[in-house]
Structures are given as C-alpha cells and as structure tokens.
PDB file of C-alpha atoms in Angstrom:
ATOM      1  CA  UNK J   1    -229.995  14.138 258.590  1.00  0.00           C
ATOM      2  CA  UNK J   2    -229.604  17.697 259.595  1.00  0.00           C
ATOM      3  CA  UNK J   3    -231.805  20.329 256.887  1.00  0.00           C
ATOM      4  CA  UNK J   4    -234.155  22.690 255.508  1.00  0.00           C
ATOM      5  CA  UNK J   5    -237.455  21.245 254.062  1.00  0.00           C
ATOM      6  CA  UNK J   6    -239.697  23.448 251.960  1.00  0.00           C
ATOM      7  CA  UNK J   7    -243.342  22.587 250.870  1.00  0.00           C
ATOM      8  CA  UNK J   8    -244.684  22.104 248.840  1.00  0.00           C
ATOM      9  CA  UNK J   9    -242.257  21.664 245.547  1.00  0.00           C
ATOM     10  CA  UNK J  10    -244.695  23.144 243.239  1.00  0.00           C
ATOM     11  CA  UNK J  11    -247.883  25.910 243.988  1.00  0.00           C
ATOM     12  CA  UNK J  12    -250.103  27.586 241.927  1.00  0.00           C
ATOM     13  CA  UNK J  13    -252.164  30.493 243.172  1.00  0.00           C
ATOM     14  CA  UNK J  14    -255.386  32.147 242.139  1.00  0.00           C
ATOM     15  CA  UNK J  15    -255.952  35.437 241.479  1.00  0.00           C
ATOM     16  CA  UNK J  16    -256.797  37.323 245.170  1.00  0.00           C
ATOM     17  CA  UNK J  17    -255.064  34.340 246.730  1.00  0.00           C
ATOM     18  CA  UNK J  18    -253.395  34.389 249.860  1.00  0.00           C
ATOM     19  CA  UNK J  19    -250.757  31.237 249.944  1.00  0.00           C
ATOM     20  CA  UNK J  20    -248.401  29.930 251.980  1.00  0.00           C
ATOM     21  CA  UNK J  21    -245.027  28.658 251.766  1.00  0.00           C
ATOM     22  CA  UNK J  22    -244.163  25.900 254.866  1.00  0.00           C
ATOM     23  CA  UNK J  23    -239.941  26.251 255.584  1.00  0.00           C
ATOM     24  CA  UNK J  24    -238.687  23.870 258.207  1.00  0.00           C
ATOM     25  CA  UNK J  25    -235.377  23.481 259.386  1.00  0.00           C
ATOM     26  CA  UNK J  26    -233.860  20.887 262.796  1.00  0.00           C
ATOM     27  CA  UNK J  27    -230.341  22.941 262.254  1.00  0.00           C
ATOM     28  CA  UNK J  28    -230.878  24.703 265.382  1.00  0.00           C
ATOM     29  CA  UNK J  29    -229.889  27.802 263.754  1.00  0.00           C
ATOM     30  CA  UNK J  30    -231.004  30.930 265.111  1.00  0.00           C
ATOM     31  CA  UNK J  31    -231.230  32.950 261.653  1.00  0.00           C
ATOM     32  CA  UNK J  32    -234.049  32.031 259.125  1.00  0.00           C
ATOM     33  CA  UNK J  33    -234.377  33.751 255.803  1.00  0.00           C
ATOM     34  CA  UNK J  34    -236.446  33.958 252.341  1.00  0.00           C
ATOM     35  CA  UNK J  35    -235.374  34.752 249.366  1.00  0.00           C
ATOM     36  CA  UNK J  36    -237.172  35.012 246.079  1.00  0.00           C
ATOM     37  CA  UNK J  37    -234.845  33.660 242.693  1.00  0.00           C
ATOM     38  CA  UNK J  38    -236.193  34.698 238.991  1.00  0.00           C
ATOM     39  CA  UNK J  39    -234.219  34.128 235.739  1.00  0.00           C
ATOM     40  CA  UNK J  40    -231.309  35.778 234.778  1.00  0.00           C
ATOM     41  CA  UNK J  41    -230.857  37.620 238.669  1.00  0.00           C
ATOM     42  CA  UNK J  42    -229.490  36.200 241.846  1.00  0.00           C
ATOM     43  CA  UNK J  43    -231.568  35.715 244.844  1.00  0.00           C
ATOM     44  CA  UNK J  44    -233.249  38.907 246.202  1.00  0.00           C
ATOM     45  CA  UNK J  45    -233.990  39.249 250.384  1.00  0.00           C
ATOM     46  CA  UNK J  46    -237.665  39.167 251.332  1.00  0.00           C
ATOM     47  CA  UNK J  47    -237.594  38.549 254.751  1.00  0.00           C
ATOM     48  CA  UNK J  48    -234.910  37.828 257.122  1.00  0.00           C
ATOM     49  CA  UNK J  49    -235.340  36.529 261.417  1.00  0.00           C
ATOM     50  CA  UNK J  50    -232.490  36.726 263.550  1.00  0.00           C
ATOM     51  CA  UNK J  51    -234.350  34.768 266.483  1.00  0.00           C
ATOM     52  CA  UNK J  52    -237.947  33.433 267.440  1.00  0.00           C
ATOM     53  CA  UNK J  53    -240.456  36.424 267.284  1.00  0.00           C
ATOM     54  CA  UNK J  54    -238.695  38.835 265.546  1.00  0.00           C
ATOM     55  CA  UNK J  55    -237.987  39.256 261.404  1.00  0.00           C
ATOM     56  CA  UNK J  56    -237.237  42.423 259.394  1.00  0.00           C
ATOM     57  CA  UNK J  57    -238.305  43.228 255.769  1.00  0.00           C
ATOM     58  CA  UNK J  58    -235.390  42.651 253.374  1.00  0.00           C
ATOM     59  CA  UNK J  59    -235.245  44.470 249.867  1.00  0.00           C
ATOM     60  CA  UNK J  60    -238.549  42.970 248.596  1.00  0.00           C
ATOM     61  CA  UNK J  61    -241.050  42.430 251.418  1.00  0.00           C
ATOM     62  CA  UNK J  62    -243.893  43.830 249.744  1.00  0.00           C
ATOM     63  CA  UNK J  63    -246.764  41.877 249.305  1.00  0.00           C
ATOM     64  CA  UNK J  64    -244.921  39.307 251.395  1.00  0.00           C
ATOM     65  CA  UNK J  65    -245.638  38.798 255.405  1.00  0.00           C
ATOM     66  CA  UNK J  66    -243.224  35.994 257.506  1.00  0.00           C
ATOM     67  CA  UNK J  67    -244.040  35.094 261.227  1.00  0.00           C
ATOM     68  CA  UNK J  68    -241.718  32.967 263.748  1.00  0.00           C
ATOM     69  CA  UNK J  69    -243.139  31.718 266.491  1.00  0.00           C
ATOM     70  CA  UNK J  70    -240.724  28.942 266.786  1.00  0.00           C
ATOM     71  CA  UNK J  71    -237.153  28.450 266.307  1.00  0.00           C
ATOM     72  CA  UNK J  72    -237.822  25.750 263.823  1.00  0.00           C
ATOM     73  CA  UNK J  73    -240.316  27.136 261.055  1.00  0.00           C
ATOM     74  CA  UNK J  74    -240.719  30.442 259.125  1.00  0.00           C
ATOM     75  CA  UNK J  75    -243.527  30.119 257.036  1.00  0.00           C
ATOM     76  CA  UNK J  76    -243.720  32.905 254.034  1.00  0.00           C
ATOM     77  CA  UNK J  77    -247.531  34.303 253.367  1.00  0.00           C
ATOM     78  CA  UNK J  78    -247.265  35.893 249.163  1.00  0.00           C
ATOM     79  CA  UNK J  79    -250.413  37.636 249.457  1.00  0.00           C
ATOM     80  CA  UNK J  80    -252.403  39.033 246.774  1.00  0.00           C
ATOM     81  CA  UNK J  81    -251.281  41.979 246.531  1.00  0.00           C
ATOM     82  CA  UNK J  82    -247.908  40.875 245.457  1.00  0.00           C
ATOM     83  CA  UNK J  83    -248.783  41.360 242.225  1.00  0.00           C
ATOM     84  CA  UNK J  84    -245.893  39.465 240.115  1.00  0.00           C
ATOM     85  CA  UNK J  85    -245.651  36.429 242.204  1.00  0.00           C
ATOM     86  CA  UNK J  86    -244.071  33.400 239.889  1.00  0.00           C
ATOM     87  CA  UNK J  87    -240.955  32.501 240.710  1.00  0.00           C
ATOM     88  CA  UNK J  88    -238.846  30.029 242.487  1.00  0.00           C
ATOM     89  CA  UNK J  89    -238.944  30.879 246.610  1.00  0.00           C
ATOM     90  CA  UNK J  90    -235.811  29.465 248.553  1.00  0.00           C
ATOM     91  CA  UNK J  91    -235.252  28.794 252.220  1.00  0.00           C
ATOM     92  CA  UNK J  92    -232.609  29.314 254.302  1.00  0.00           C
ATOM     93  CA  UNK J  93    -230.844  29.427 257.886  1.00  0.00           C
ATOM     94  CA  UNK J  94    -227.457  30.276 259.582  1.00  0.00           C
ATOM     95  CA  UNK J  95    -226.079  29.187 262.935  1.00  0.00           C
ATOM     96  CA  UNK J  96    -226.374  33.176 263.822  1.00  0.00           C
ATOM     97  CA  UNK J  97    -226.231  36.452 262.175  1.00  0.00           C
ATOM     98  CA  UNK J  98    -222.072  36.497 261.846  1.00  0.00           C
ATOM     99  CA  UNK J  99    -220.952  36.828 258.337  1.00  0.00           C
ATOM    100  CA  UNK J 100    -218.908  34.243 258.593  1.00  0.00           C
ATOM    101  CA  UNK J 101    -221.518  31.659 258.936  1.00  0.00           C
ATOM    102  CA  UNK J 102    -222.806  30.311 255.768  1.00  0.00           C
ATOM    103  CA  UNK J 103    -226.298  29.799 254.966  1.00  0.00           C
ATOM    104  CA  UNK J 104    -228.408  26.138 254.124  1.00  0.00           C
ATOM    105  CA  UNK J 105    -230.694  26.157 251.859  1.00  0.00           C
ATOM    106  CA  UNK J 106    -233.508  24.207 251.375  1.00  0.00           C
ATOM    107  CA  UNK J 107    -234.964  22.762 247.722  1.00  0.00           C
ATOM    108  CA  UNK J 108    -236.888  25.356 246.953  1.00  0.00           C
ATOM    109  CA  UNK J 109    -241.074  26.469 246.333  1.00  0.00           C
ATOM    110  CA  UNK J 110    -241.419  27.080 242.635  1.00  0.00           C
ATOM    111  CA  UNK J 111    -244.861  29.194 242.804  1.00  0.00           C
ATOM    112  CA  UNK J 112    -246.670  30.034 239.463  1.00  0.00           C
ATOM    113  CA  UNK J 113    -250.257  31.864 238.707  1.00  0.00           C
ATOM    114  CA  UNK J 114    -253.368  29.870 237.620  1.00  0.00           C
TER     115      UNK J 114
ATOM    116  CA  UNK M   1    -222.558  49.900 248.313  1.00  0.00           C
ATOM    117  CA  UNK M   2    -221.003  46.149 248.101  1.00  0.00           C
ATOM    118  CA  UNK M   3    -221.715  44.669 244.657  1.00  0.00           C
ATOM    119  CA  UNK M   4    -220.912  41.153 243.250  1.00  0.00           C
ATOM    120  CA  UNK M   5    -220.211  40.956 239.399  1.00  0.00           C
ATOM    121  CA  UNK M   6    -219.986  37.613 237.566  1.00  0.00           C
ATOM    122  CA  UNK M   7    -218.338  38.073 234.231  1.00  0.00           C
ATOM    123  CA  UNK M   8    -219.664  35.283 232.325  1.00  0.00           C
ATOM    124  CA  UNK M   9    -223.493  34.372 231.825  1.00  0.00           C
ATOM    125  CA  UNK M  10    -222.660  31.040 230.613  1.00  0.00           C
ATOM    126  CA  UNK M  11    -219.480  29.079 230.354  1.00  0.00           C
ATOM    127  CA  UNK M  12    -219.251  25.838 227.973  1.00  0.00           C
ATOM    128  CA  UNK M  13    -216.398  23.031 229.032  1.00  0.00           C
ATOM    129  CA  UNK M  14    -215.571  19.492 226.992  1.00  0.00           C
ATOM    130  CA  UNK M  15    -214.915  17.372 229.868  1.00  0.00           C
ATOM    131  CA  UNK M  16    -211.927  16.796 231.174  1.00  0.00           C
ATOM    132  CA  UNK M  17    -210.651  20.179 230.964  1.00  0.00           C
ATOM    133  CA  UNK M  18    -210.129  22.831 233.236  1.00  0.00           C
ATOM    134  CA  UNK M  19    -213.066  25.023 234.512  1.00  0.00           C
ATOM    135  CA  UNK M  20    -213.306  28.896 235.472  1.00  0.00           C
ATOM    136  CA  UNK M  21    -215.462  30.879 236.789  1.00  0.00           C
ATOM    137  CA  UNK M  22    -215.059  34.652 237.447  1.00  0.00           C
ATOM    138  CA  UNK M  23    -216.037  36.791 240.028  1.00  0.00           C
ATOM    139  CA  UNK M  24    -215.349  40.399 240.880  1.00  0.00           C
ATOM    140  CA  UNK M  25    -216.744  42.015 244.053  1.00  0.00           C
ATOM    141  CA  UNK M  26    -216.550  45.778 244.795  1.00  0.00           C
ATOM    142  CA  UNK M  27    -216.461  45.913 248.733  1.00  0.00           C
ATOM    143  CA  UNK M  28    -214.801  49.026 251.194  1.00  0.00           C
ATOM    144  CA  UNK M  29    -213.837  45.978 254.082  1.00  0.00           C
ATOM    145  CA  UNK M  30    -212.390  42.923 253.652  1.00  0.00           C
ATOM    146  CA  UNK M  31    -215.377  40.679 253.181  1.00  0.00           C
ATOM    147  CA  UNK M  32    -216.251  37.190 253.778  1.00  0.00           C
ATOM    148  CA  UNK M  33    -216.999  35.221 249.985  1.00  0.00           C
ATOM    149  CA  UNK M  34    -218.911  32.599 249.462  1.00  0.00           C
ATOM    150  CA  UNK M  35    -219.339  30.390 246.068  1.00  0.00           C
ATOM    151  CA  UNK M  36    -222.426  28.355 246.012  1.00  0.00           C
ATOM    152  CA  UNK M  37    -223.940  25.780 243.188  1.00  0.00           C
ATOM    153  CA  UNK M  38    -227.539  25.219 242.309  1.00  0.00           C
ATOM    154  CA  UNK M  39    -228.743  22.165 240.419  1.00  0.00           C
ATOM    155  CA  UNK M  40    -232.028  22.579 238.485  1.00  0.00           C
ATOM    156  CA  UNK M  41    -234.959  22.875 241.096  1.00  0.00           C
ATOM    157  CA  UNK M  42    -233.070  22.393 243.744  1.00  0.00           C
ATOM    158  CA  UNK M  43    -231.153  24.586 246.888  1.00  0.00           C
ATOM    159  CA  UNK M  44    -228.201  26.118 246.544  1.00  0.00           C
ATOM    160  CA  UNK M  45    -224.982  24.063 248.005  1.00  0.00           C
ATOM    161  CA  UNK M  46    -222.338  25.566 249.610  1.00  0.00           C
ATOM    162  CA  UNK M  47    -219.112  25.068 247.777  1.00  0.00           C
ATOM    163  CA  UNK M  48    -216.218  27.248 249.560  1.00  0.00           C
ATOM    164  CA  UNK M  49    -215.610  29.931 251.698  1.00  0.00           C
ATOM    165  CA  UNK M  50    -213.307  32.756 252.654  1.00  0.00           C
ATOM    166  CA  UNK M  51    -213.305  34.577 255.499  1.00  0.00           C
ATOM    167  CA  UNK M  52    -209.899  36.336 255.839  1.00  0.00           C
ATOM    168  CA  UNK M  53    -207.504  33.298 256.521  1.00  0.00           C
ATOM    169  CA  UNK M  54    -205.698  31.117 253.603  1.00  0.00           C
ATOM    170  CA  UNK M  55    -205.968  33.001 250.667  1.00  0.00           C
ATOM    171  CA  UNK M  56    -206.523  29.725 248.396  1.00  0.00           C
ATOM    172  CA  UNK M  57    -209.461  28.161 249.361  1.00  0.00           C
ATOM    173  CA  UNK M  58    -210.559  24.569 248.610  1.00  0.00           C
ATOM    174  CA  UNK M  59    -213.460  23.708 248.518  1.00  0.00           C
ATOM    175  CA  UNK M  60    -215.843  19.976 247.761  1.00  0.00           C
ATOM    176  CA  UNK M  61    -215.845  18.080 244.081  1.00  0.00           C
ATOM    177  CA  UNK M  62    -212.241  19.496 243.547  1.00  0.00           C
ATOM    178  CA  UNK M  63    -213.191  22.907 243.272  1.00  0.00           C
ATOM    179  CA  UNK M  64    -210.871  26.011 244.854  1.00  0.00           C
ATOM    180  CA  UNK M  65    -210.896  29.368 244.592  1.00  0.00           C
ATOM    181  CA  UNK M  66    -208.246  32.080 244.804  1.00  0.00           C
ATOM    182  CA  UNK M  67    -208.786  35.327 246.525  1.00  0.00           C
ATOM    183  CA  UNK M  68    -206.655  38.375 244.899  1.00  0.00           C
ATOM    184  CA  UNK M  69    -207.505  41.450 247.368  1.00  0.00           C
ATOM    185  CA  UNK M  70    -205.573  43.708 244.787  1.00  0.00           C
ATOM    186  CA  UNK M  71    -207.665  42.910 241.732  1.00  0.00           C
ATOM    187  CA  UNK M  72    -210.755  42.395 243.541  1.00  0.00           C
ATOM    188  CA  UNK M  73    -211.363  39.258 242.735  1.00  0.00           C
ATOM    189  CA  UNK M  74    -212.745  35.311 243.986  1.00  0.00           C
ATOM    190  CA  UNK M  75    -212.451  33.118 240.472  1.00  0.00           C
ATOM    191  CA  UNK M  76    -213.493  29.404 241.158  1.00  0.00           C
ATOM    192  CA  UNK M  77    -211.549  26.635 239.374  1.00  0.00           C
ATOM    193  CA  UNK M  78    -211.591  22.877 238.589  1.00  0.00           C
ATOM    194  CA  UNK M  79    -208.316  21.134 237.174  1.00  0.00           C
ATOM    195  CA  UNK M  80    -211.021  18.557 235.197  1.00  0.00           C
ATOM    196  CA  UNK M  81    -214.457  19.354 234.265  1.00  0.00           C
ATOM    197  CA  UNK M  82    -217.310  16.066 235.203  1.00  0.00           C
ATOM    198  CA  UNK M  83    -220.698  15.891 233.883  1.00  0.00           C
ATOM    199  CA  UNK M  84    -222.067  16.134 236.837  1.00  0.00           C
ATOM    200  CA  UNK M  85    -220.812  19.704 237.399  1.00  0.00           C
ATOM    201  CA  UNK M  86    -222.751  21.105 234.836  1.00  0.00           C
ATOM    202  CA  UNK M  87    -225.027  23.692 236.809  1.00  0.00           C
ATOM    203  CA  UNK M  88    -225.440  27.569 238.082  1.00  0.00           C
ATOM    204  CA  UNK M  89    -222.980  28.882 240.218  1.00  0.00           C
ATOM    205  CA  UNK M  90    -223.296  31.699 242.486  1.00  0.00           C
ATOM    206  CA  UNK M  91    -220.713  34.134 243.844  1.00  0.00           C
ATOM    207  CA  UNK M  92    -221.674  35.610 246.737  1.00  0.00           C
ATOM    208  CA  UNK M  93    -220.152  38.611 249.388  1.00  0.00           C
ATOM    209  CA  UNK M  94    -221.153  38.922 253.126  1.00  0.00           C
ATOM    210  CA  UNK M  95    -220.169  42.673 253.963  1.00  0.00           C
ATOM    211  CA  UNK M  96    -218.599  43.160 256.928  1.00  0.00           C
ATOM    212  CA  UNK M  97    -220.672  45.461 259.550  1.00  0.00           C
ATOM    213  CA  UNK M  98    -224.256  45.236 259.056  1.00  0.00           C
ATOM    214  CA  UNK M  99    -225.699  44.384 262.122  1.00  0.00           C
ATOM    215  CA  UNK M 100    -226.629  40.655 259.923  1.00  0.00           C
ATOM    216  CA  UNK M 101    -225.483  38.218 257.722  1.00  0.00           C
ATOM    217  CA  UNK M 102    -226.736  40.018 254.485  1.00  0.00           C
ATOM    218  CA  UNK M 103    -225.725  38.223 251.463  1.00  0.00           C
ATOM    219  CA  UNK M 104    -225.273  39.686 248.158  1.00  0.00           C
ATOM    220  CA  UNK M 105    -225.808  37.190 245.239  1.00  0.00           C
ATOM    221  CA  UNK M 106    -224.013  37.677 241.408  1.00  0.00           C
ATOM    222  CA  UNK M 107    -226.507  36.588 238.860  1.00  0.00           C
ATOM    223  CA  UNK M 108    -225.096  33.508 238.619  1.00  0.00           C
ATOM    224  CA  UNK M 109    -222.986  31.875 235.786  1.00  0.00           C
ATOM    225  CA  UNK M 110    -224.258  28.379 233.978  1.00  0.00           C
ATOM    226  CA  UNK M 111    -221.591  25.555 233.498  1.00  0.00           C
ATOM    227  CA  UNK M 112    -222.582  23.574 230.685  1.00  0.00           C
ATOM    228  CA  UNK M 113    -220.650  20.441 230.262  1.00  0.00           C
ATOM    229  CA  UNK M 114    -220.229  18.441 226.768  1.00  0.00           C
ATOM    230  CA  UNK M 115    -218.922  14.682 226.408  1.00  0.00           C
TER     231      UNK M 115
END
C-alpha cells in the first residue's frame, strides 16, 4: 500500500542533542512537508520541499534543518538549539504544490526531553 | 491574512445522533477547504474537500460538509454519531496564490462520543 512512514513512533533527546526524524513516503509526490502539532494549536509549518534538492523554511524552522536528496525521504534534524522541542512531529506529501491537492500524512514522531 | 476559526474546543454526542462541527474561515479568494480527522497518535486522514465545484461536499464514514460563501463558513456533519468517530477534527484552508500548497490548520475540535 501506497504511504508515509515516520520513525521512529516515540524519541527522547538529551540535552545538546542533535536527533533525527526518518519520513518516507512511495506516493511519488513531488511536495514533502513537516509540521510540528502541540496541544490545544493546529499544526504549525517547519519545513516545506517542492522537489528533490530544494526546501524552504516555513513559520517555525528555527532550530530545525530538512535535506532532500531524494524524491522519497525528507528527514527532519531538531537540533539543540531548538530549545522547546516536545511535541508530536507529523509528515506529509502532495502530488505537487497546487492547492487543490490534499496532503498524506504519515503517523506521526512524538519527541520528548530526557 | 487567511485565518481558520473552529468554534467549538470540544463537542460531546450520545450516539446515534446527529454531529456538527463548525468552521469559519476568513479568506480574500475563494479557497480550497479541507476537513481532516486525527485519531490519538496517529496522522491526520483526509475526510472531504472543496475546491470550488458542488457546494455540498461528501465526504468518507457519512460525513459532508456544506460550504456557505456568504457566511463564511465549511460546518461538517454526520446524520448518526458511531463510537468510532470520537476524535480531533481539523478544518483546514489552502489560500489561493501562494506560489505553494500552504495549509492553514484551526486548532482542532474533539468529538467525544458516549453510549
């Protein structure tokens, strides 16, 4: 079946921690994005790629870096100096960048401080 | 700016009965709309759609939703409430005209679903 798999479910990071979220998709969409959900707001925009080796910082990118070198995976980096990272960190893609297209999401990162 | 505003935080159903969820957007085009649900721990899943054609949209599990240009508005409905729709539900807008697909999320509004 056609999807977005995120890993892992659950991460805990360390203080001055660098970790990384794996997001996977066989959609063959061409538009990959992050988003980062807390409670009580809707999903906010980290990062956002429109095609393989190119992404652009959405509302919240700081402390956050994305790369895409292929069409398939966008991997999200919360590095330490993102300073409030715990929260839940979803995955998702689009056939292209038209607003008509909806977007898949995948099951979610829930990422909390040790 | 285009804003999303869901009017409820939490909405509490018997089942059986009818379901509705509100949602006003604030937008200077006609934009597409999007309602999404979100299980516990889990993705969110697309439930319906508009993007400028029938102006009563169905959508899966027997929900719809009716868009009402002149009052702003994109409430979802269910004639019958299950169990198994108690969740978070997300009204979304995709503005027209901004070079991407940039989604603006409401803050969501929790179903909860007694016997």
């Amino acid at each position: 079946d056609g999807g977005i798999t995120q890993s892992p479910k659950y991460l805990f990071r360390k203080e001055g921690q660098n970790v990384t979220l794996s997001c996977e998709q066989n959609l063959n969409h061409d538009a990959m994005y992050w988003y980062r959900q807390d409670p009580g707001q809707g999903l906010r925009l980290i990062y956002y790629s429109q095609i393989v080796n190119d992404f652009q910082k959405g509302d919240i990118a700081e402390g956050y870096s994305v790369s895409r070198e292929k069409k398939e995976s966008f991997p999200l980096t919360v590095t330490s100096a993102q300073k409030n990272p715990t929260a839940f960190y979803l995955c998702a893609s689009s056939m292209n960048r038209d607003g008509n297209q909806p977007q898949h999401f995948g099951d979610g990162t829930r990422l909390s401080i040790l | 700016a285009q804003s999303v505003t869901q009017l409820d935080s939490h909405v509490s159903v018997s089942e059986g009965t009818p379901v509705l969820l509100r949602c006003n957007y604030s937008s200077s085009y006609s934009p597409s709309l999007f309602w999404y649900v979100q299980h516990p721990n889990k993705g969110l899943q697309l439930l319906l759609k508009y993007t400028s054609a029938a102006t009563l949209v169905k959508g899966i599990n027997g929900f719809e939703a009716e868009f009402k240009k002149s009052e702003t508005s994109f409430h979802l409905t269910k004639p019958s409430a299950h169990m198994s729709d108690a969740a978070e539900y997300f009204c979304v807008v995709s503005p027209p005209n901004t070079g991407f697909q940039k989604l603006v999320f409401g803050t969501g509004t929790r179903l909860l679903v007694s016997p």
